CSV table of C-alpha atoms in Angstrom, one decimal:
chain,number,residue,atom,x,y,z
A,51,UNK,CA,63.4,119.3,76.5
A,52,UNK,CA,63.5,117.7,73.3
A,53,UNK,CA,62.5,113.7,72.8
A,54,UNK,CA,65.8,113.0,71.7
A,55,UNK,CA,67.5,114.5,75.2
A,56,UNK,CA,64.6,114.1,77.9
A,57,UNK,CA,66.5,110.8,79.0
A,58,UNK,CA,69.9,112.4,79.5
A,59,UNK,CA,68.5,115.4,81.4
A,60,UNK,CA,66.8,113.2,84.1
A,61,UNK,CA,69.8,112.0,85.4
A,62,UNK,CA,71.2,115.7,85.7
A,63,UNK,CA,68.1,116.7,87.7
A,64,UNK,CA,68.5,113.7,90.1
A,65,UNK,CA,72.3,114.6,90.6
A,66,UNK,CA,71.3,118.1,91.0
A,67,UNK,CA,68.6,117.5,93.5
A,68,UNK,CA,71.3,115.2,95.7
A,69,UNK,CA,74.0,118.0,95.4
A,70,UNK,CA,71.2,120.3,96.7
A,71,UNK,CA,69.1,119.0,99.2
A,72,UNK,CA,67.7,121.7,100.7
A,73,UNK,CA,66.2,123.0,97.5
A,74,UNK,CA,63.1,121.9,95.6
A,75,UNK,CA,63.4,121.6,92.0
A,76,UNK,CA,60.6,121.7,89.5
A,77,UNK,CA,61.6,120.6,85.7
A,78,UNK,CA,59.5,120.1,82.9
A,79,UNK,CA,58.8,116.4,81.7
A,80,UNK,CA,58.9,117.2,78.2
A,81,UNK,CA,56.3,117.7,75.8
A,82,UNK,CA,56.2,114.6,74.5
A,83,UNK,CA,58.3,111.6,75.9
A,84,UNK,CA,58.4,108.0,76.6
A,85,UNK,CA,61.4,107.3,78.4
A,86,UNK,CA,61.1,109.5,81.7
A,87,UNK,CA,59.0,106.5,83.1
A,88,UNK,CA,61.8,103.9,82.1
A,89,UNK,CA,64.7,106.4,83.7
A,90,UNK,CA,62.3,107.1,86.7
A,91,UNK,CA,61.6,103.9,87.2
A,92,UNK,CA,65.4,102.5,87.8
A,93,UNK,CA,65.9,105.5,90.0
A,94,UNK,CA,63.1,104.5,92.5
A,95,UNK,CA,63.7,100.7,92.1
A,96,UNK,CA,67.1,101.5,94.1
A,97,UNK,CA,65.5,104.2,96.5
A,98,UNK,CA,67.1,107.1,94.6
A,99,UNK,CA,64.3,108.9,93.3
A,100,UNK,CA,64.8,112.8,95.1
A,101,UNK,CA,62.0,113.8,97.2
A,102,UNK,CA,63.1,117.4,96.0
A,103,UNK,CA,62.2,116.6,92.4
A,104,UNK,CA,58.6,117.3,90.8
A,105,UNK,CA,58.3,117.2,87.0
A,106,UNK,CA,55.2,118.7,85.1
A,107,UNK,CA,53.7,118.2,81.7
A,108,UNK,CA,50.3,119.9,80.3
A,109,UNK,CA,46.9,119.0,80.5
A,110,UNK,CA,44.4,119.8,77.9
A,111,UNK,CA,41.3,120.1,80.6
A,112,UNK,CA,38.7,120.3,77.1
A,113,UNK,CA,40.1,117.1,75.9
A,114,UNK,CA,40.5,115.9,79.1
A,115,UNK,CA,43.7,114.1,78.0
A,116,UNK,CA,47.1,115.2,78.4
A,117,UNK,CA,48.3,117.7,75.8
A,118,UNK,CA,51.7,115.0,74.9
A,119,UNK,CA,51.6,112.2,77.1
A,120,UNK,CA,54.9,112.1,79.3
A,121,UNK,CA,54.7,109.1,81.5
A,122,UNK,CA,56.3,109.2,84.7
A,123,UNK,CA,55.6,113.1,85.6
A,124,UNK,CA,54.4,114.0,89.3
A,125,UNK,CA,51.8,116.6,87.5
A,126,UNK,CA,50.1,117.6,84.8
A,127,UNK,CA,48.5,121.0,84.5
A,128,UNK,CA,46.2,122.9,82.4
A,129,UNK,CA,48.5,126.0,81.4
A,130,UNK,CA,46.0,127.3,79.8
A,131,UNK,CA,43.9,128.5,83.2
A,132,UNK,CA,46.7,131.2,83.7
A,133,UNK,CA,47.3,132.0,80.1
A,134,UNK,CA,46.8,131.1,76.5
A,135,UNK,CA,50.2,129.3,76.0
A,136,UNK,CA,50.6,125.8,76.1
A,137,UNK,CA,53.6,123.4,77.1
A,138,UNK,CA,55.3,121.8,79.9
A,139,UNK,CA,57.2,124.6,79.8
A,140,UNK,CA,54.7,126.8,81.0
A,141,UNK,CA,53.6,124.3,84.0
A,142,UNK,CA,56.9,124.2,84.8
A,143,UNK,CA,57.0,128.2,86.1
A,144,UNK,CA,53.1,127.7,87.4
A,145,UNK,CA,53.8,124.7,89.3
A,146,UNK,CA,57.2,126.0,90.6
A,147,UNK,CA,55.2,129.4,92.2
A,148,UNK,CA,52.5,126.9,94.1
A,149,UNK,CA,55.1,124.8,94.8
A,150,UNK,CA,56.8,128.1,96.1
A,151,UNK,CA,54.0,129.3,98.0
A,152,UNK,CA,53.0,125.5,99.5
A,153,UNK,CA,56.6,125.3,100.6
A,154,UNK,CA,56.3,128.6,102.7
A,155,UNK,CA,53.4,127.7,104.2
A,156,UNK,CA,54.1,124.5,105.2
A,157,UNK,CA,58.1,125.1,106.0
A,158,UNK,CA,59.0,121.9,104.0
A,159,UNK,CA,60.2,121.4,100.5
A,160,UNK,CA,58.8,117.6,100.8
A,161,UNK,CA,55.7,118.9,99.3
A,162,UNK,CA,55.5,116.5,96.3
A,163,UNK,CA,53.1,114.1,98.1
A,164,UNK,CA,50.8,116.4,99.8
A,165,UNK,CA,50.3,118.3,96.4
A,166,UNK,CA,49.1,114.9,95.2
A,167,UNK,CA,46.9,114.2,98.3
A,168,UNK,CA,45.5,117.7,98.7
A,169,UNK,CA,45.6,119.6,95.5
A,170,UNK,CA,45.2,117.1,92.5
A,171,UNK,CA,42.6,114.8,91.1
A,172,UNK,CA,43.3,111.7,89.7
A,173,UNK,CA,42.1,111.6,85.8
A,174,UNK,CA,42.2,108.5,83.2
A,175,UNK,CA,44.6,108.6,80.4
A,176,UNK,CA,45.0,106.6,76.9
A,177,UNK,CA,47.8,103.9,77.3
A,178,UNK,CA,49.8,102.8,74.3
A,179,UNK,CA,47.8,99.6,72.7
A,180,UNK,CA,51.0,97.9,72.8
A,181,UNK,CA,51.8,99.4,76.6
A,182,UNK,CA,55.5,99.1,75.5
A,183,UNK,CA,56.5,101.3,78.2
A,184,UNK,CA,55.1,99.2,80.7
A,185,UNK,CA,53.0,101.5,82.6
A,186,UNK,CA,51.2,99.9,85.5
A,187,UNK,CA,47.9,102.3,85.7
A,188,UNK,CA,46.0,105.0,83.1
A,189,UNK,CA,46.0,107.2,86.3
A,190,UNK,CA,47.3,110.5,86.5
A,191,UNK,CA,47.5,113.0,89.0
A,192,UNK,CA,46.1,116.6,87.5
A,193,UNK,CA,47.0,119.5,89.8
A,194,UNK,CA,43.7,121.6,90.5
A,195,UNK,CA,44.9,125.3,91.0
A,196,UNK,CA,42.1,126.5,92.3
A,197,UNK,CA,42.2,124.3,95.6
A,198,UNK,CA,45.7,125.7,96.0
A,199,UNK,CA,44.5,129.4,96.0
A,200,UNK,CA,42.1,128.5,99.2
A,201,UNK,CA,45.5,126.9,100.8
A,202,UNK,CA,47.6,129.5,100.7
């Protein structure tokens, strides 16, 4: 994803998820995007955000902040927990593997809420000074993969 394209990609992902409701889709939220929150809000307000879509972004655990703020993603994950490369494309692969294992164990692809409740921790982030994005909370979900290992 590139910043100027991320807004255009979300509707495509939503369409894919609606056309293939039996599949769980995990996608990169981008590395520095400020428009996913807006488009996600539009779909959610109409009740059209797919339950089988998970968006991820990278978290910097050492700094205790997103590597690049991407408002509107489901989960952040510190991709350096499993390697040395950082970015939302890396977190997508990790969250895909975690989601696959959890889907197998639970027997359901609708696991986003389960991941939120059982395997992630809410952390605070810095919001833009002008809050031009209309972000309602400074809390984000950061996936703790060490908790997942014990569950699968």
